[in-house]
mmCIF file of C-alpha atoms and ligand atoms in Angstrom:
data_model
loop_
_atom_site.group_PDB
_atom_site.id
_atom_site.type_symbol
_atom_site.label_atom_id
_atom_site.label_comp_id
_atom_site.label_asym_id
_atom_site.label_seq_id
_atom_site.Cartn_x
_atom_site.Cartn_y
_atom_site.Cartn_z
ATOM 1 C CA UNK A 1 107.962 84.570 102.425
ATOM 2 C CA UNK A 2 107.267 86.724 99.669
ATOM 3 C CA UNK A 3 109.178 89.642 99.238
ATOM 4 C CA UNK A 4 108.016 93.090 99.758
ATOM 5 C CA UNK A 5 109.706 95.846 97.759
ATOM 6 C CA UNK A 6 108.983 99.512 99.134
ATOM 7 C CA UNK A 7 109.657 101.594 95.647
ATOM 8 C CA UNK A 8 111.378 104.711 97.700
ATOM 9 C CA UNK A 9 112.660 106.445 94.479
ATOM 10 C CA UNK A 10 112.142 110.009 95.283
ATOM 11 C CA UNK A 11 110.132 110.814 92.286
ATOM 12 C CA UNK A 12 107.705 108.187 93.382
ATOM 13 C CA UNK A 13 107.608 109.552 96.917
ATOM 14 C CA UNK A 14 107.001 113.155 95.440
ATOM 15 C CA UNK A 15 104.231 112.334 93.313
ATOM 16 C CA UNK A 16 102.480 110.030 95.932
ATOM 17 C CA UNK A 17 102.393 113.291 98.140
ATOM 18 C CA UNK A 18 100.172 114.842 95.876
ATOM 19 C CA UNK A 19 98.173 111.727 95.342
ATOM 20 C CA UNK A 20 97.543 111.493 98.965
ATOM 21 C CA UNK A 21 96.496 115.191 99.306
ATOM 22 C CA UNK A 22 92.661 115.711 99.730
ATOM 23 C CA UNK A 23 92.767 118.755 97.646
ATOM 24 C CA UNK A 24 94.264 116.997 94.500
ATOM 25 C CA UNK A 25 91.553 116.822 91.894
ATOM 26 C CA UNK A 26 90.326 114.040 89.858
ATOM 27 C CA UNK A 27 92.364 114.889 86.670
ATOM 28 C CA UNK A 28 95.700 115.539 88.642
ATOM 29 C CA UNK A 29 94.862 112.467 90.838
ATOM 30 C CA UNK A 30 94.701 110.237 87.734
ATOM 31 C CA UNK A 31 97.613 111.619 85.874
ATOM 32 C CA UNK A 32 99.812 111.399 89.017
ATOM 33 C CA UNK A 33 98.624 107.567 89.478
ATOM 34 C CA UNK A 34 99.435 106.947 85.918
ATOM 35 C CA UNK A 35 102.993 108.552 86.327
ATOM 36 C CA UNK A 36 103.760 106.431 89.345
ATOM 37 C CA UNK A 37 102.469 103.372 87.865
ATOM 38 C CA UNK A 38 105.113 103.899 85.019
ATOM 39 C CA UNK A 39 107.690 104.461 87.658
ATOM 40 C CA UNK A 40 106.925 101.251 89.561
ATOM 41 C CA UNK A 41 106.840 99.323 86.248
ATOM 42 C CA UNK A 42 110.348 100.146 86.033
ATOM 43 C CA UNK A 43 111.112 98.728 89.257
ATOM 44 C CA UNK A 44 108.714 95.606 88.862
ATOM 45 C CA UNK A 45 110.654 94.482 85.443
ATOM 46 C CA UNK A 46 114.117 94.811 87.252
ATOM 47 C CA UNK A 47 114.419 91.170 87.117
ATOM 48 C CA UNK A 48 113.159 90.373 83.720
ATOM 49 C CA UNK A 49 115.571 88.036 81.580
ATOM 50 C CA UNK A 50 117.580 89.234 78.937
ATOM 51 C CA UNK A 51 119.331 87.518 75.997
ATOM 52 C CA UNK A 52 122.325 88.960 74.260
ATOM 53 C CA UNK A 53 122.071 89.404 70.561
ATOM 54 C CA UNK A 54 124.835 91.003 68.024
ATOM 55 C CA UNK A 55 124.066 94.477 66.646
ATOM 56 C CA UNK A 56 126.071 96.460 64.170
ATOM 57 C CA UNK A 57 126.583 100.035 65.413
ATOM 58 C CA UNK A 58 127.696 102.882 63.141
ATOM 59 C CA UNK A 59 131.392 102.075 63.914
ATOM 60 C CA UNK A 60 131.509 98.222 65.422
ATOM 61 C CA UNK A 61 129.909 95.098 66.030
ATOM 62 C CA UNK A 62 128.418 95.035 69.797
ATOM 63 C CA UNK A 63 127.354 92.019 71.820
ATOM 64 C CA UNK A 64 123.964 93.943 73.350
ATOM 65 C CA UNK A 65 120.936 92.881 75.650
ATOM 66 C CA UNK A 66 117.457 92.328 74.739
ATOM 67 C CA UNK A 67 114.402 91.302 76.691
ATOM 68 C CA UNK A 68 113.992 87.529 76.201
ATOM 69 C CA UNK A 69 110.536 87.540 75.462
ATOM 70 C CA UNK A 70 108.830 86.625 78.821
ATOM 71 C CA UNK A 71 105.363 87.249 78.259
ATOM 72 C CA UNK A 72 103.470 89.754 80.571
ATOM 73 C CA UNK A 73 99.942 90.312 81.876
ATOM 74 C CA UNK A 74 98.330 93.033 83.585
ATOM 75 C CA UNK A 75 95.556 92.392 85.775
ATOM 76 C CA UNK A 76 93.806 95.325 87.379
ATOM 77 C CA UNK A 77 91.499 94.886 90.125
ATOM 78 C CA UNK A 78 88.381 96.960 89.104
ATOM 79 C CA UNK A 79 87.724 99.651 89.551
ATOM 80 C CA UNK A 80 90.615 101.552 90.994
ATOM 81 C CA UNK A 81 93.522 99.438 89.582
ATOM 82 C CA UNK A 82 92.103 100.357 85.955
ATOM 83 C CA UNK A 83 94.123 103.975 86.747
ATOM 84 C CA UNK A 84 97.372 102.024 86.881
ATOM 85 C CA UNK A 85 97.180 100.131 83.657
ATOM 86 C CA UNK A 86 98.173 102.960 80.855
ATOM 87 C CA UNK A 87 101.042 103.913 82.798
ATOM 88 C CA UNK A 88 102.437 100.145 82.656
ATOM 89 C CA UNK A 89 101.493 99.707 79.135
ATOM 90 C CA UNK A 90 103.701 102.637 78.316
ATOM 91 C CA UNK A 91 106.878 100.924 79.257
ATOM 92 C CA UNK A 92 105.492 97.157 78.424
ATOM 93 C CA UNK A 93 103.365 97.852 75.353
ATOM 94 C CA UNK A 94 103.247 94.215 74.461
ATOM 95 C CA UNK A 95 101.612 93.359 77.828
ATOM 96 C CA UNK A 96 98.115 91.926 77.753
ATOM 97 C CA UNK A 97 95.346 93.071 80.165
ATOM 98 C CA UNK A 98 93.010 90.939 82.130
ATOM 99 C CA UNK A 99 90.415 92.355 84.460
ATOM 100 C CA UNK A 100 89.020 91.242 87.795
ATOM 101 C CA UNK A 101 86.034 92.977 89.097
ATOM 102 C CA UNK A 102 86.100 93.099 92.883
ATOM 103 C CA UNK A 103 83.836 94.763 95.388
ATOM 104 C CA UNK A 104 84.552 95.413 98.968
ATOM 105 C CA UNK A 105 81.475 95.354 101.213
ATOM 106 C CA UNK A 106 81.608 98.488 103.281
ATOM 107 C CA UNK A 107 80.429 96.735 106.463
ATOM 108 C CA UNK A 108 81.969 93.367 106.433
ATOM 109 C CA UNK A 109 85.151 94.415 104.425
ATOM 110 C CA UNK A 110 84.622 91.139 102.360
ATOM 111 C CA UNK A 111 85.257 91.124 98.598
ATOM 112 C CA UNK A 112 82.664 89.785 96.061
ATOM 113 C CA UNK A 113 84.170 88.966 92.704
ATOM 114 C CA UNK A 114 81.689 90.227 89.909
ATOM 115 C CA UNK A 115 83.727 90.104 86.957
ATOM 116 C CA UNK A 116 86.974 88.046 85.629
ATOM 117 C CA UNK A 117 88.335 88.127 81.899
ATOM 118 C CA UNK A 118 91.837 87.082 81.350
ATOM 119 C CA UNK A 119 94.000 86.639 78.300
ATOM 120 C CA UNK A 120 93.562 83.237 77.012
ATOM 121 C CA UNK A 121 97.445 82.413 77.478
ATOM 122 C CA UNK A 122 97.243 83.906 81.148
ATOM 123 C CA UNK A 123 98.666 80.772 82.572
ATOM 124 C CA UNK A 124 101.874 81.258 80.653
ATOM 125 C CA UNK A 125 102.400 84.769 81.496
ATOM 126 C CA UNK A 126 103.792 86.627 84.389
ATOM 127 C CA UNK A 127 100.679 88.365 85.763
ATOM 128 C CA UNK A 128 101.003 91.750 87.607
ATOM 129 C CA UNK A 129 97.834 92.290 89.609
ATOM 130 C CA UNK A 130 97.304 96.103 90.149
ATOM 131 C CA UNK A 131 95.350 97.932 92.625
ATOM 132 C CA UNK A 132 96.224 101.205 94.131
ATOM 133 C CA UNK A 133 95.161 100.016 97.685
ATOM 134 C CA UNK A 134 95.972 96.812 99.907
ATOM 135 C CA UNK A 135 93.975 97.699 103.195
ATOM 136 C CA UNK A 136 92.762 94.314 104.845
ATOM 137 C CA UNK A 137 94.276 92.309 101.692
ATOM 138 C CA UNK A 138 91.061 90.697 101.045
ATOM 139 C CA UNK A 139 90.630 91.774 97.404
ATOM 140 C CA UNK A 140 94.180 91.390 96.664
ATOM 141 C CA UNK A 141 94.113 87.773 98.309
ATOM 142 C CA UNK A 142 90.542 86.768 96.318
ATOM 143 C CA UNK A 143 92.145 88.137 93.031
ATOM 144 C CA UNK A 144 95.414 86.126 93.183
ATOM 145 C CA UNK A 145 93.351 83.135 94.694
ATOM 146 C CA UNK A 146 90.920 83.478 91.707
ATOM 147 C CA UNK A 147 94.107 83.551 89.080
ATOM 148 C CA UNK A 148 95.731 80.620 90.615
ATOM 149 C CA UNK A 149 92.218 78.621 90.604
ATOM 150 C CA UNK A 150 92.557 79.179 86.739
ATOM 151 C CA UNK A 151 96.097 77.834 86.511
ATOM 152 C CA UNK A 152 98.130 81.082 86.868
ATOM 153 C CA UNK A 153 101.175 80.292 88.696
ATOM 154 C CA UNK A 154 103.568 83.599 88.062
ATOM 155 C CA UNK A 155 102.196 86.453 90.060
ATOM 156 C CA UNK A 156 103.392 89.729 91.402
ATOM 157 C CA UNK A 157 101.378 92.368 93.121
ATOM 158 C CA UNK A 158 101.808 96.173 92.423
ATOM 159 C CA UNK A 159 100.085 98.739 95.037
ATOM 160 C CA UNK A 160 100.398 102.319 95.642
ATOM 161 C CA UNK A 161 99.711 102.106 99.472
ATOM 162 C CA UNK A 162 99.898 98.952 101.634
ATOM 163 C CA UNK A 163 98.850 98.895 105.312
ATOM 164 C CA UNK A 164 101.158 96.466 107.497
ATOM 165 C CA UNK A 165 98.041 94.210 108.068
ATOM 166 C CA UNK A 166 97.431 93.859 104.160
ATOM 167 C CA UNK A 167 101.103 92.838 103.420
ATOM 168 C CA UNK A 168 100.848 90.298 106.118
ATOM 169 C CA UNK A 169 97.719 88.780 104.876
ATOM 170 C CA UNK A 170 98.959 88.512 101.325
ATOM 171 C CA UNK A 171 102.123 86.946 102.492
ATOM 172 C CA UNK A 172 100.456 84.527 104.687
ATOM 173 C CA UNK A 173 98.213 83.598 102.073
ATOM 174 C CA UNK A 174 100.516 83.714 98.963
ATOM 175 C CA UNK A 175 104.150 83.419 99.977
ATOM 176 C CA UNK A 176 105.061 83.048 96.390
ATOM 177 C CA UNK A 177 103.630 86.429 95.417
ATOM 178 C CA UNK A 178 106.134 89.500 95.664
ATOM 179 C CA UNK A 179 104.598 92.730 96.847
ATOM 180 C CA UNK A 180 105.564 96.134 95.279
ATOM 181 C CA UNK A 181 104.350 99.251 97.118
ATOM 182 C CA UNK A 182 105.104 102.966 96.850
ATOM 183 C CA UNK A 183 104.686 103.040 100.574
ATOM 184 C CA UNK A 184 103.502 101.083 103.536
ATOM 185 C CA UNK A 185 101.423 103.474 105.828
ATOM 186 C CA UNK A 186 100.404 103.169 109.636
ATOM 187 C CA UNK A 187 97.695 101.085 109.806
ATOM 188 C CA UNK A 188 93.894 100.470 109.127
ATOM 189 C CA UNK A 189 91.229 102.537 111.011
ATOM 190 C CA UNK A 190 88.158 100.985 112.080
ATOM 191 C CA UNK A 191 86.128 101.320 108.866
ATOM 192 C CA UNK A 192 89.065 99.338 106.868
ATOM 193 C CA UNK A 193 90.785 102.650 105.636
ATOM 194 C CA UNK A 194 94.331 103.070 105.132
ATOM 195 C CA UNK A 195 95.817 105.873 107.803
ATOM 196 C CA UNK A 196 97.029 108.205 106.632
ATOM 197 C CA UNK A 197 96.365 106.738 102.875
ATOM 198 C CA UNK A 198 94.714 108.470 100.394
ATOM 199 C CA UNK A 199 90.877 107.869 100.883
ATOM 200 C CA UNK A 200 88.856 105.855 98.652
ATOM 201 C CA UNK A 201 90.855 105.142 95.572
ATOM 202 C CA UNK A 202 88.097 104.203 93.198
ATOM 203 C CA UNK A 203 86.110 107.409 94.143
ATOM 204 C CA UNK A 204 89.004 109.559 93.921
ATOM 205 C CA UNK A 205 89.942 108.281 90.494
ATOM 206 C CA UNK A 206 86.616 108.355 88.866
ATOM 207 C CA UNK A 207 85.093 111.288 90.557
ATOM 208 C CA UNK A 208 82.391 109.332 92.144
ATOM 209 C CA UNK A 209 82.106 111.146 95.567
HETATM 210 C C1 PRP B 301 89.122 99.372 97.212
HETATM 211 C C2 PRP B 301 90.523 99.214 96.519
HETATM 212 C C3 PRP B 301 90.909 97.713 96.628
HETATM 213 C C4 PRP B 301 90.368 97.380 98.135
HETATM 214 C C5 PRP B 301 91.299 97.038 98.949
HETATM 215 O O1 PRP B 301 88.170 98.836 96.139
HETATM 216 O O2 PRP B 301 90.712 99.672 95.291
HETATM 217 O O3 PRP B 301 90.337 96.841 95.668
HETATM 218 O O4 PRP B 301 89.367 98.372 98.356
HETATM 219 O O5 PRP B 301 90.705 96.906 100.281
HETATM 220 P P1 PRP B 301 90.875 95.412 101.073
HETATM 221 O O6 PRP B 301 92.557 95.199 100.856
HETATM 222 O O7 PRP B 301 90.335 95.527 102.297
HETATM 223 O O8 PRP B 301 90.244 94.420 100.378
HETATM 224 P P2 PRP B 301 86.654 98.743 96.343
HETATM 225 O O9 PRP B 301 86.467 97.528 96.902
HETATM 226 O O10 PRP B 301 86.256 100.343 97.263
HETATM 227 O O11 PRP B 301 86.382 98.797 94.963
HETATM 228 P P3 PRP B 301 86.316 100.038 93.869
HETATM 229 O O12 PRP B 301 87.682 100.019 93.428
HETATM 230 O O13 PRP B 301 85.197 99.801 92.810
HETATM 231 O O14 PRP B 301 85.963 101.387 94.565
HETATM 232 N N1 URA B 302 90.131 100.905 99.792
HETATM 233 C C1 URA B 302 90.490 102.347 99.427
HETATM 234 O O1 URA B 302 90.024 102.694 98.493
HETATM 235 N N2 URA B 302 90.785 102.913 100.358
HETATM 236 C C2 URA B 302 91.512 102.444 101.543
HETATM 237 O O2 URA B 302 91.880 103.261 102.523
HETATM 238 C C3 URA B 302 91.082 101.298 101.869
HETATM 239 C C4 URA B 302 90.543 100.376 101.010
#
């Protein structure tokens, strides 16, 4: 069973409150999502391997740590996942970015893939799939399934808000994929929205409603 890591750092929880607030305007919403993505990137990279190197300080020789060069890829699920990319790149500027376009049908709640573009060496990278919302889990599962079909094997999922149903769906379909969430909310409503959630992440990110 994959791990669920709830990133309950006070800074993340504080910012998430204003992301949820319906009166938060598009510009502030975008900035807050960007900031939370940076803070969550700190948590998701916690187990990155390190090498020890020798470095000369002004007064002595030190054995000190550097990242061992594990290659990363960030894969936003379009549209809303795009809003989390820059925040992660601030901490991991060498990461490459792939894109998966998925659209969830408002009635059936089934996702349709309309775009896929990955770095050529994606199969060698640890891929972080990002999307603000994990609702039914259909989109995340389709994205992860699509990556696996293309030979990618090291995958993590980063979301802002998950529903219990979405977490269960990903854990069942992809038990090897660890899930990082800033919050796990109460439930889905009859329209497939996370309650209390934040509404429609894509619309709030891009001001389309
Ligand atoms: C939203 C959200 C997720 C998906 C979550 O995207 O950003 O991708 O729904 O729902 P699920 O877990 O039930 O699949 P949407 O399909 O509305 O597209 P958008 O980002 O273009 O608005
Ligand atoms: N997609 C969203 O953007 N919000 C939800 O609450 C569920 C799916």
